[in-house]
């Protein structure tokens, strides 16, 4: 059913370009749209810390943090980060543990590793200053077309387009695009519009105005069209099908996974191991654990795993806590089992460590483990 639907959507590509060509804004209307947006942004923009100096370093960190995260959630992270690492050199020289700790809770940890690599490249190859050109920005780790456009336009006022989810929604509605933006022809057209509409010398504010409109007025459901400064240009509003645009492609249900964790305690400490390189959540600390497609026998397999990998004989009790966590492509049910051992049994190295209850706050943990530790320590105090 899904395959058939996507197939028929793809077939419609041939009609897309023709559809767009009929809908160019004439120069007078384009100027009005640009000016209306710029005036609105000047008056209603949110006061955000990277909008004070427009330092490219601050713009870059804010953009990476905002991927998959809303402004309200990321602001405390941003402030902590800037306090600890006020410049790009500090990032290049920072300890990996510190970077992971500052990022803990934002997820998608590959982003923070790429931040480190980019900071090193900028210090080594560009004397510590971001290049202004999109072509050079695109060569930096973790910087794709959107982020390069954001740094170039917001940081340097270069006429580079940006197209994130918010801008996509605004453009699709303004032009009443009835095809999903995921289609490559639609994507190309949206990038073209995002570039063609930038007013000369005003890229910084125009791009932010489009993004801000999508984030605060042109919301995914029930947009505040009455407050919209460009409502008189909006074809979707005109035909009253705002909520159906952008058209969605049905997404696959996430796969269910199961994880069993051994909570190994000795006196006032818990045993943590470090996740190895080149896997999801690399470098973060976790309870010794294993994951499978089924919960069946997972506890017994975990006991053997702990013995083989860590050389510790354990016997796990009943599951005493459970929580669910959603990643981008799958969801996990995490089960926790308690075990007590003689601490001397365990040989420490840089990948396995006893962590005192009072020091668990200092290590970087994936979200489900942080939630568990908060719960666990509360039980102990009570
Ligand atoms: S009029 Fe409504 S749908 Fe159209 S751009 Fe403005 S907020 Fe979005």
mmCIF file of C-alpha atoms and ligand atoms in Angstrom:
data_model
loop_
_atom_site.group_PDB
_atom_site.id
_atom_site.type_symbol
_atom_site.label_atom_id
_atom_site.label_comp_id
_atom_site.label_asym_id
_atom_site.label_seq_id
_atom_site.Cartn_x
_atom_site.Cartn_y
_atom_site.Cartn_z
ATOM 1 C CA UNK A 1 0.000 0.000 0.000
ATOM 2 C CA UNK A 2 2.794 2.401 1.067
ATOM 3 C CA UNK A 3 4.940 1.326 -1.900
ATOM 4 C CA UNK A 4 2.033 1.945 -4.284
ATOM 5 C CA UNK A 5 1.410 5.372 -2.807
ATOM 6 C CA UNK A 6 5.074 6.424 -3.036
ATOM 7 C CA UNK A 7 5.189 5.014 -6.584
ATOM 8 C CA UNK A 8 2.256 7.114 -7.687
ATOM 9 C CA UNK A 9 3.753 10.179 -5.989
ATOM 10 C CA UNK A 10 7.019 9.653 -7.846
ATOM 11 C CA UNK A 11 5.153 9.345 -11.142
ATOM 12 C CA UNK A 12 3.713 12.792 -10.537
ATOM 13 C CA UNK A 13 7.220 14.336 -10.691
ATOM 14 C CA UNK A 14 6.847 14.970 -14.414
ATOM 15 C CA UNK A 15 4.049 17.404 -13.761
ATOM 16 C CA UNK A 16 5.798 19.272 -10.953
ATOM 17 C CA UNK A 17 8.095 21.578 -12.952
ATOM 18 C CA UNK A 18 5.288 22.626 -15.222
ATOM 19 C CA UNK A 19 3.188 23.408 -12.156
ATOM 20 C CA UNK A 20 5.899 25.648 -10.669
ATOM 21 C CA UNK A 21 6.587 27.563 -13.853
ATOM 22 C CA UNK A 22 3.087 28.979 -13.811
ATOM 23 C CA UNK A 23 3.561 30.453 -10.377
ATOM 24 C CA UNK A 24 6.460 32.938 -10.445
ATOM 25 C CA UNK A 25 5.982 36.065 -8.329
ATOM 26 C CA UNK A 26 6.210 39.255 -10.378
ATOM 27 C CA UNK A 27 8.932 41.735 -9.244
ATOM 28 C CA UNK A 28 6.456 44.082 -7.540
ATOM 29 C CA UNK A 29 4.905 41.294 -5.485
ATOM 30 C CA UNK A 30 8.325 39.846 -4.668
ATOM 31 C CA UNK A 31 9.541 43.204 -3.344
ATOM 32 C CA UNK A 32 6.398 43.526 -1.250
ATOM 33 C CA UNK A 33 6.838 40.010 0.167
ATOM 34 C CA UNK A 34 10.508 40.655 1.015
ATOM 35 C CA UNK A 35 9.824 43.998 2.672
ATOM 36 C CA UNK A 36 6.811 42.713 4.625
ATOM 37 C CA UNK A 37 8.888 39.841 5.997
ATOM 38 C CA UNK A 38 11.857 42.065 6.869
ATOM 39 C CA UNK A 39 9.635 44.589 8.671
ATOM 40 C CA UNK A 40 7.903 41.831 10.589
ATOM 41 C CA UNK A 41 11.221 40.252 11.603
ATOM 42 C CA UNK A 42 12.611 43.607 12.772
ATOM 43 C CA UNK A 43 9.630 44.004 15.080
ATOM 44 C CA UNK A 44 8.808 40.473 16.246
ATOM 45 C CA UNK A 45 12.000 38.396 16.183
ATOM 46 C CA UNK A 46 12.815 36.466 19.340
ATOM 47 C CA UNK A 47 15.815 37.828 21.217
ATOM 48 C CA UNK A 48 18.347 35.014 20.938
ATOM 49 C CA UNK A 49 21.965 35.091 22.117
ATOM 50 C CA UNK A 50 23.552 34.451 18.698
ATOM 51 C CA UNK A 51 21.540 37.336 17.220
ATOM 52 C CA UNK A 52 23.518 39.938 19.188
ATOM 53 C CA UNK A 53 26.945 39.848 17.498
ATOM 54 C CA UNK A 54 26.196 37.343 14.716
ATOM 55 C CA UNK A 55 29.546 35.655 15.412
ATOM 56 C CA UNK A 56 29.915 32.789 12.894
ATOM 57 C CA UNK A 57 31.090 30.482 15.715
ATOM 58 C CA UNK A 58 27.914 31.163 17.703
ATOM 59 C CA UNK A 59 25.695 30.849 14.616
ATOM 60 C CA UNK A 60 27.313 27.495 13.788
ATOM 61 C CA UNK A 61 26.876 26.014 17.280
ATOM 62 C CA UNK A 62 23.278 27.262 17.478
ATOM 63 C CA UNK A 63 22.436 25.741 14.086
ATOM 64 C CA UNK A 64 23.942 22.346 14.938
ATOM 65 C CA UNK A 65 22.147 22.291 18.297
ATOM 66 C CA UNK A 66 18.853 23.276 16.672
ATOM 67 C CA UNK A 67 18.868 20.262 14.344
ATOM 68 C CA UNK A 68 16.051 18.071 15.737
ATOM 69 C CA UNK A 69 15.689 20.326 18.816
ATOM 70 C CA UNK A 70 13.456 23.308 19.554
ATOM 71 C CA UNK A 71 14.865 26.688 20.614
ATOM 72 C CA UNK A 72 13.328 26.503 24.106
ATOM 73 C CA UNK A 73 14.986 23.138 24.774
ATOM 74 C CA UNK A 74 18.379 23.986 23.298
ATOM 75 C CA UNK A 75 18.884 27.397 24.966
ATOM 76 C CA UNK A 76 20.186 26.061 28.327
ATOM 77 C CA UNK A 77 22.579 23.761 26.400
ATOM 78 C CA UNK A 78 23.741 26.661 24.259
ATOM 79 C CA UNK A 79 24.403 28.874 27.278
ATOM 80 C CA UNK A 80 26.336 26.135 29.111
ATOM 81 C CA UNK A 81 28.368 25.433 25.972
ATOM 82 C CA UNK A 82 29.312 29.082 25.412
ATOM 83 C CA UNK A 83 30.261 29.523 29.042
ATOM 84 C CA UNK A 84 32.603 26.509 28.892
ATOM 85 C CA UNK A 85 33.832 27.033 25.309
ATOM 86 C CA UNK A 86 33.584 30.713 24.332
ATOM 87 C CA UNK A 87 35.584 30.345 21.096
ATOM 88 C CA UNK A 88 36.473 27.867 18.398
ATOM 89 C CA UNK A 89 40.006 27.326 19.737
ATOM 90 C CA UNK A 90 38.600 26.166 23.064
ATOM 91 C CA UNK A 91 36.495 23.593 21.181
ATOM 92 C CA UNK A 92 39.503 22.343 19.196
ATOM 93 C CA UNK A 93 41.472 21.871 22.409
ATOM 94 C CA UNK A 94 38.660 20.546 24.624
ATOM 95 C CA UNK A 95 38.657 17.109 26.170
ATOM 96 C CA UNK A 96 36.221 14.737 24.426
ATOM 97 C CA UNK A 97 34.597 13.876 27.773
ATOM 98 C CA UNK A 98 33.759 17.558 28.294
ATOM 99 C CA UNK A 99 32.227 17.896 24.811
ATOM 100 C CA UNK A 100 30.087 14.787 25.304
ATOM 101 C CA UNK A 101 29.004 15.962 28.743
ATOM 102 C CA UNK A 102 27.983 19.389 27.401
ATOM 103 C CA UNK A 103 26.024 17.625 24.650
ATOM 104 C CA UNK A 104 24.382 15.033 26.915
ATOM 105 C CA UNK A 105 20.616 15.028 26.340
ATOM 106 C CA UNK A 106 20.712 16.597 22.867
ATOM 107 C CA UNK A 107 21.252 13.193 21.209
ATOM 108 C CA UNK A 108 22.744 12.540 17.755
ATOM 109 C CA UNK A 109 26.229 12.478 19.265
ATOM 110 C CA UNK A 110 27.918 12.299 15.867
ATOM 111 C CA UNK A 111 27.182 16.022 15.664
ATOM 112 C CA UNK A 112 29.447 16.828 18.606
ATOM 113 C CA UNK A 113 32.285 14.743 17.138
ATOM 114 C CA UNK A 114 31.949 16.628 13.865
ATOM 115 C CA UNK A 115 31.991 19.920 15.768
ATOM 116 C CA UNK A 116 35.337 18.924 17.233
ATOM 117 C CA UNK A 117 36.758 17.899 13.815
ATOM 118 C CA UNK A 118 35.510 21.113 12.200
ATOM 119 C CA UNK A 119 36.992 23.239 14.998
ATOM 120 C CA UNK A 120 40.365 21.543 14.479
ATOM 121 C CA UNK A 121 40.216 22.091 10.696
ATOM 122 C CA UNK A 122 39.293 25.745 11.105
ATOM 123 C CA UNK A 123 42.157 26.307 13.538
ATOM 124 C CA UNK A 124 44.669 24.403 11.391
ATOM 125 C CA UNK A 125 43.613 25.500 7.909
ATOM 126 C CA UNK A 126 41.868 28.865 8.336
ATOM 127 C CA UNK A 127 43.756 30.429 11.247
ATOM 128 C CA UNK A 128 40.792 30.020 13.608
ATOM 129 C CA UNK A 129 38.255 31.906 11.433
ATOM 130 C CA UNK A 130 35.307 30.448 9.521
ATOM 131 C CA UNK A 131 35.498 30.802 5.726
ATOM 132 C CA UNK A 132 32.618 32.821 4.227
ATOM 133 C CA UNK A 133 32.131 30.772 1.060
ATOM 134 C CA UNK A 134 29.521 28.016 0.939
ATOM 135 C CA UNK A 135 31.864 25.826 -1.164
ATOM 136 C CA UNK A 136 34.510 25.910 1.581
ATOM 137 C CA UNK A 137 31.990 25.505 4.392
ATOM 138 C CA UNK A 138 30.601 22.397 2.698
ATOM 139 C CA UNK A 139 33.992 20.691 3.013
ATOM 140 C CA UNK A 140 33.868 20.870 6.823
ATOM 141 C CA UNK A 141 32.700 17.755 8.735
ATOM 142 C CA UNK A 142 29.008 17.757 9.656
ATOM 143 C CA UNK A 143 28.201 20.843 7.571
ATOM 144 C CA UNK A 144 25.655 20.176 4.842
ATOM 145 C CA UNK A 145 23.905 22.507 2.452
ATOM 146 C CA UNK A 146 21.512 23.938 5.035
ATOM 147 C CA UNK A 147 24.139 24.630 7.722
ATOM 148 C CA UNK A 148 26.585 26.065 5.177
ATOM 149 C CA UNK A 149 23.835 28.414 3.959
ATOM 150 C CA UNK A 150 22.975 29.406 7.519
ATOM 151 C CA UNK A 151 26.592 30.199 8.486
ATOM 152 C CA UNK A 152 27.245 32.076 5.221
ATOM 153 C CA UNK A 153 24.032 34.104 5.329
ATOM 154 C CA UNK A 154 23.476 34.654 9.056
ATOM 155 C CA UNK A 155 27.143 34.829 10.044
ATOM 156 C CA UNK A 156 28.445 36.753 6.998
ATOM 157 C CA UNK A 157 25.333 38.157 5.263
ATOM 158 C CA UNK A 158 26.247 36.238 2.083
ATOM 159 C CA UNK A 159 23.329 35.620 -0.354
ATOM 160 C CA UNK A 160 23.202 31.870 0.369
ATOM 161 C CA UNK A 161 19.832 30.106 0.679
ATOM 162 C CA UNK A 162 18.639 28.084 3.684
ATOM 163 C CA UNK A 163 15.984 25.405 3.539
ATOM 164 C CA UNK A 164 15.074 23.715 6.809
ATOM 165 C CA UNK A 165 11.717 22.240 7.832
ATOM 166 C CA UNK A 166 10.319 25.663 8.742
ATOM 167 C CA UNK A 167 11.322 27.357 5.490
ATOM 168 C CA UNK A 168 10.074 24.359 3.505
ATOM 169 C CA UNK A 169 6.649 24.633 5.131
ATOM 170 C CA UNK A 170 6.383 28.373 4.507
ATOM 171 C CA UNK A 171 7.439 28.092 0.846
ATOM 172 C CA UNK A 172 5.176 25.107 0.151
ATOM 173 C CA UNK A 173 2.196 26.988 1.559
ATOM 174 C CA UNK A 174 2.986 30.292 -0.102
ATOM 175 C CA UNK A 175 3.222 28.547 -3.470
ATOM 176 C CA UNK A 176 0.528 25.955 -2.661
ATOM 177 C CA UNK A 177 2.778 23.069 -3.632
ATOM 178 C CA UNK A 178 0.687 19.920 -3.688
ATOM 179 C CA UNK A 179 3.590 17.454 -3.964
ATOM 180 C CA UNK A 180 5.702 16.212 -1.023
ATOM 181 C CA UNK A 181 8.862 18.308 -0.521
ATOM 182 C CA UNK A 182 10.858 15.042 -0.310
ATOM 183 C CA UNK A 183 10.510 14.630 -4.083
ATOM 184 C CA UNK A 184 13.777 15.697 -5.651
ATOM 185 C CA UNK A 185 12.157 18.014 -8.223
ATOM 186 C CA UNK A 186 10.209 19.770 -5.484
ATOM 187 C CA UNK A 187 13.347 20.016 -3.326
ATOM 188 C CA UNK A 188 15.289 21.582 -6.215
ATOM 189 C CA UNK A 189 12.540 24.109 -6.810
ATOM 190 C CA UNK A 190 12.367 25.039 -3.115
ATOM 191 C CA UNK A 191 16.142 25.653 -3.009
ATOM 192 C CA UNK A 192 15.837 27.744 -6.163
ATOM 193 C CA UNK A 193 13.073 29.870 -4.635
ATOM 194 C CA UNK A 194 14.914 30.228 -1.320
ATOM 195 C CA UNK A 195 17.875 31.650 -3.249
ATOM 196 C CA UNK A 196 15.976 33.722 -5.802
ATOM 197 C CA UNK A 197 13.900 35.518 -3.172
ATOM 198 C CA UNK A 198 16.836 36.805 -1.069
ATOM 199 C CA UNK A 199 16.845 40.616 -1.349
ATOM 200 C CA UNK A 200 20.203 42.186 -2.210
ATOM 201 C CA UNK A 201 22.355 42.787 0.874
ATOM 202 C CA UNK A 202 19.674 41.442 3.247
ATOM 203 C CA UNK A 203 20.377 37.697 3.353
ATOM 204 C CA UNK A 204 21.019 37.627 7.107
ATOM 205 C CA UNK A 205 17.656 39.058 8.078
ATOM 206 C CA UNK A 206 15.579 37.663 5.227
ATOM 207 C CA UNK A 207 16.655 34.055 5.814
ATOM 208 C CA UNK A 208 16.069 34.370 9.535
ATOM 209 C CA UNK A 209 12.686 35.973 8.894
ATOM 210 C CA UNK A 210 11.574 32.981 6.812
ATOM 211 C CA UNK A 211 12.835 30.561 9.472
ATOM 212 C CA UNK A 212 11.262 32.585 12.277
ATOM 213 C CA UNK A 213 7.920 32.786 10.491
ATOM 214 C CA UNK A 214 7.882 28.988 10.152
ATOM 215 C CA UNK A 215 8.864 28.504 13.801
ATOM 216 C CA UNK A 216 6.412 30.956 15.367
ATOM 217 C CA UNK A 217 3.518 31.716 12.976
ATOM 218 C CA UNK A 218 3.333 29.274 10.065
ATOM 219 C CA UNK A 219 3.164 26.277 12.419
ATOM 220 C CA UNK A 220 2.699 22.679 11.180
ATOM 221 C CA UNK A 221 -0.902 22.557 12.375
ATOM 222 C CA UNK A 222 -3.241 25.510 12.869
ATOM 223 C CA UNK A 223 -0.882 28.269 11.680
ATOM 224 C CA UNK A 224 -1.684 31.799 12.880
ATOM 225 C CA UNK A 225 -2.489 33.103 9.407
ATOM 226 C CA UNK A 226 -4.240 36.201 10.740
ATOM 227 C CA UNK A 227 -0.903 37.339 12.210
ATOM 228 C CA UNK A 228 1.103 36.474 9.111
ATOM 229 C CA UNK A 229 2.811 39.469 7.455
ATOM 230 C CA UNK A 230 2.686 37.822 4.005
ATOM 231 C CA UNK A 231 -0.811 36.345 4.110
ATOM 232 C CA UNK A 232 -1.812 38.381 1.039
ATOM 233 C CA UNK A 233 0.770 36.363 -0.983
ATOM 234 C CA UNK A 234 -0.246 32.945 0.340
ATOM 235 C CA UNK A 235 -1.885 30.671 -2.228
ATOM 236 C CA UNK A 236 -2.632 27.925 0.323
ATOM 237 C CA UNK A 237 -4.542 30.364 2.538
ATOM 238 C CA UNK A 238 -6.416 31.569 -0.494
ATOM 239 C CA UNK A 239 -7.704 28.081 -1.203
ATOM 240 C CA UNK A 240 -8.211 27.125 2.457
ATOM 241 C CA UNK A 241 -6.015 24.016 2.453
ATOM 242 C CA UNK A 242 -3.224 25.291 4.671
ATOM 243 C CA UNK A 243 -3.258 22.293 7.040
ATOM 244 C CA UNK A 244 -2.808 19.771 4.213
ATOM 245 C CA UNK A 245 0.430 21.446 3.032
ATOM 246 C CA UNK A 246 3.245 20.364 2.964
ATOM 247 C CA UNK A 247 1.923 17.029 1.721
ATOM 248 C CA UNK A 248 3.336 14.173 3.805
ATOM 249 C CA UNK A 249 4.865 10.900 2.597
ATOM 250 C CA UNK A 250 3.709 8.064 4.886
ATOM 251 C CA UNK A 251 6.555 7.004 7.180
ATOM 252 C CA UNK A 252 7.443 3.445 8.193
ATOM 253 C CA UNK A 253 6.614 2.323 11.747
ATOM 254 C CA UNK A 254 9.833 2.272 13.836
ATOM 255 C CA UNK A 255 11.278 -1.160 14.578
ATOM 256 C CA UNK A 256 10.948 -2.375 18.189
ATOM 257 C CA UNK A 257 14.221 -3.401 19.899
ATOM 258 C CA UNK A 258 14.895 -4.661 23.428
ATOM 259 C CA UNK A 259 17.864 -3.932 25.685
ATOM 260 C CA UNK A 260 18.796 -5.631 28.943
ATOM 261 C CA UNK A 261 21.097 -3.760 31.353
ATOM 262 C CA UNK A 262 23.050 -5.074 34.323
ATOM 263 C CA UNK A 263 23.027 -2.588 37.195
ATOM 264 C CA UNK A 264 26.146 -3.823 38.987
ATOM 265 C CA UNK A 265 26.618 -2.240 42.387
ATOM 266 C CA UNK A 266 29.499 -2.323 44.870
ATOM 267 C CA UNK A 267 29.105 -0.252 48.049
ATOM 268 C CA UNK A 268 28.159 3.266 46.891
ATOM 269 C CA UNK A 269 29.275 2.822 43.268
ATOM 270 C CA UNK A 270 27.851 1.556 39.975
ATOM 271 C CA UNK A 271 29.777 -0.129 37.186
ATOM 272 C CA UNK A 272 29.790 1.651 33.817
ATOM 273 C CA UNK A 273 31.443 0.761 30.528
ATOM 274 C CA UNK A 274 32.307 3.074 27.657
ATOM 275 C CA UNK A 275 30.641 2.514 24.280
ATOM 276 C CA UNK A 276 33.265 1.616 21.680
ATOM 277 C CA UNK A 277 34.199 3.628 18.584
ATOM 278 C CA UNK A 278 32.185 3.668 15.358
ATOM 279 C CA UNK A 279 28.823 2.720 16.839
ATOM 280 C CA UNK A 280 25.766 4.745 17.817
ATOM 281 C CA UNK A 281 26.433 6.821 20.979
ATOM 282 C CA UNK A 282 30.179 6.185 20.681
ATOM 283 C CA UNK A 283 32.206 7.323 23.703
ATOM 284 C CA UNK A 284 29.247 7.669 26.083
ATOM 285 C CA UNK A 285 29.098 5.608 29.282
ATOM 286 C CA UNK A 286 26.472 2.906 29.811
ATOM 287 C CA UNK A 287 25.561 -0.021 32.017
ATOM 288 C CA UNK A 288 26.915 -3.338 30.709
ATOM 289 C CA UNK A 289 24.110 -4.352 28.370
ATOM 290 C CA UNK A 290 23.020 -6.144 25.231
ATOM 291 C CA UNK A 291 20.291 -5.537 22.690
ATOM 292 C CA UNK A 292 18.136 -7.882 20.617
ATOM 293 C CA UNK A 293 14.970 -8.113 18.514
ATOM 294 C CA UNK A 294 13.223 -10.023 21.302
ATOM 295 C CA UNK A 295 13.242 -9.891 25.105
ATOM 296 C CA UNK A 296 13.319 -13.711 25.221
ATOM 297 C CA UNK A 297 16.426 -15.058 27.040
ATOM 298 C CA UNK A 298 18.028 -11.613 26.941
ATOM 299 C CA UNK A 299 18.750 -11.675 30.695
ATOM 300 C CA UNK A 300 20.563 -15.030 30.496
ATOM 301 C CA UNK A 301 22.526 -13.874 27.446
ATOM 302 C CA UNK A 302 23.485 -10.728 29.366
ATOM 303 C CA UNK A 303 24.874 -12.755 32.294
ATOM 304 C CA UNK A 304 27.127 -14.684 29.877
ATOM 305 C CA UNK A 305 28.073 -11.468 28.035
ATOM 306 C CA UNK A 306 29.192 -9.781 31.279
ATOM 307 C CA UNK A 307 31.310 -12.800 32.168
ATOM 308 C CA UNK A 308 32.929 -13.016 28.721
ATOM 309 C CA UNK A 309 33.523 -9.322 28.112
ATOM 310 C CA UNK A 310 34.230 -8.034 31.631
ATOM 311 C CA UNK A 311 35.343 -11.250 33.345
ATOM 312 C CA UNK A 312 32.709 -10.841 36.089
ATOM 313 C CA UNK A 313 30.419 -13.640 37.253
ATOM 314 C CA UNK A 314 26.979 -12.218 37.999
ATOM 315 C CA UNK A 315 23.539 -13.519 38.691
ATOM 316 C CA UNK A 316 20.780 -11.110 37.718
ATOM 317 C CA UNK A 317 17.549 -10.793 39.698
ATOM 318 C CA UNK A 318 14.117 -9.890 38.350
ATOM 319 C CA UNK A 319 13.661 -6.849 36.158
ATOM 320 C CA UNK A 320 13.245 -3.950 38.589
ATOM 321 C CA UNK A 321 12.802 -1.036 36.198
ATOM 322 C CA UNK A 322 11.809 -0.562 32.582
ATOM 323 C CA UNK A 323 11.606 2.394 30.237
ATOM 324 C CA UNK A 324 11.027 3.103 26.564
ATOM 325 C CA UNK A 325 13.153 5.300 24.352
ATOM 326 C CA UNK A 326 12.643 6.397 20.765
ATOM 327 C CA UNK A 327 15.550 6.881 18.354
ATOM 328 C CA UNK A 328 15.137 8.140 14.788
ATOM 329 C CA UNK A 329 14.615 4.766 13.116
ATOM 330 C CA UNK A 330 13.758 2.437 15.976
ATOM 331 C CA UNK A 331 12.465 2.323 19.521
ATOM 332 C CA UNK A 332 13.937 0.411 22.447
ATOM 333 C CA UNK A 333 12.423 -1.057 25.579
ATOM 334 C CA UNK A 334 15.173 -0.987 28.199
ATOM 335 C CA UNK A 335 15.008 -3.445 31.124
ATOM 336 C CA UNK A 336 17.222 -3.070 34.194
ATOM 337 C CA UNK A 337 18.394 -6.003 36.365
ATOM 338 C CA UNK A 338 20.294 -5.656 39.621
ATOM 339 C CA UNK A 339 23.509 -7.514 40.500
ATOM 340 C CA UNK A 340 25.914 -7.090 43.388
ATOM 341 C CA UNK A 341 29.556 -8.174 43.144
ATOM 342 C CA UNK A 342 32.797 -7.950 45.017
ATOM 343 C CA UNK A 343 34.417 -4.787 43.575
ATOM 344 C CA UNK A 344 37.866 -6.393 43.529
ATOM 345 C CA UNK A 345 36.602 -8.889 40.953
ATOM 346 C CA UNK A 346 36.581 -6.191 38.286
ATOM 347 C CA UNK A 347 39.731 -5.074 36.496
ATOM 348 C CA UNK A 348 39.521 -1.386 35.586
ATOM 349 C CA UNK A 349 40.770 0.244 32.398
ATOM 350 C CA UNK A 350 39.727 3.313 30.387
ATOM 351 C CA UNK A 351 36.621 1.517 29.093
ATOM 352 C CA UNK A 352 35.219 0.242 32.391
ATOM 353 C CA UNK A 353 34.898 2.118 35.647
ATOM 354 C CA UNK A 354 33.229 2.182 39.050
ATOM 355 C CA UNK A 355 31.464 5.521 39.415
ATOM 356 C CA UNK A 356 30.407 6.755 42.848
ATOM 357 C CA UNK A 357 26.704 7.645 43.141
ATOM 358 C CA UNK A 358 27.704 11.235 43.846
ATOM 359 C CA UNK A 359 29.802 11.389 40.648
ATOM 360 C CA UNK A 360 27.370 9.927 38.114
ATOM 361 C CA UNK A 361 26.415 13.515 37.239
ATOM 362 C CA UNK A 362 29.922 14.082 35.834
ATOM 363 C CA UNK A 363 29.889 11.370 33.150
ATOM 364 C CA UNK A 364 28.067 11.576 29.797
ATOM 365 C CA UNK A 365 25.216 9.068 29.588
ATOM 366 C CA UNK A 366 22.672 8.364 26.821
ATOM 367 C CA UNK A 367 19.189 9.670 27.719
ATOM 368 C CA UNK A 368 17.604 6.366 28.861
ATOM 369 C CA UNK A 369 20.500 5.715 31.267
ATOM 370 C CA UNK A 370 20.397 9.247 32.641
ATOM 371 C CA UNK A 371 16.659 8.847 33.256
ATOM 372 C CA UNK A 372 17.293 5.538 34.987
ATOM 373 C CA UNK A 373 20.144 6.871 37.167
ATOM 374 C CA UNK A 374 17.977 9.810 38.301
ATOM 375 C CA UNK A 375 15.213 7.375 39.231
ATOM 376 C CA UNK A 376 17.601 4.884 40.897
ATOM 377 C CA UNK A 377 19.365 7.429 43.087
ATOM 378 C CA UNK A 378 16.013 8.784 44.216
ATOM 379 C CA UNK A 379 14.948 5.271 45.319
ATOM 380 C CA UNK A 380 18.148 4.871 47.324
ATOM 381 C CA UNK A 381 17.721 8.194 49.128
ATOM 382 C CA UNK A 382 14.096 7.370 49.916
HETATM 383 S S1 LIG B 1 -0.800 32.828 5.531
HETATM 384 FE FE1 LIG B 1 -0.729 31.132 6.950
HETATM 385 S S2 LIG B 1 -0.128 29.383 5.741
HETATM 386 FE FE2 LIG B 1 0.323 31.176 4.528
HETATM 387 S S3 LIG B 1 2.472 31.605 4.960
HETATM 388 FE FE3 LIG B 1 1.254 32.819 6.372
HETATM 389 S S4 LIG B 1 1.041 31.571 8.220
HETATM 390 FE FE4 LIG B 1 1.747 30.241 6.560
#
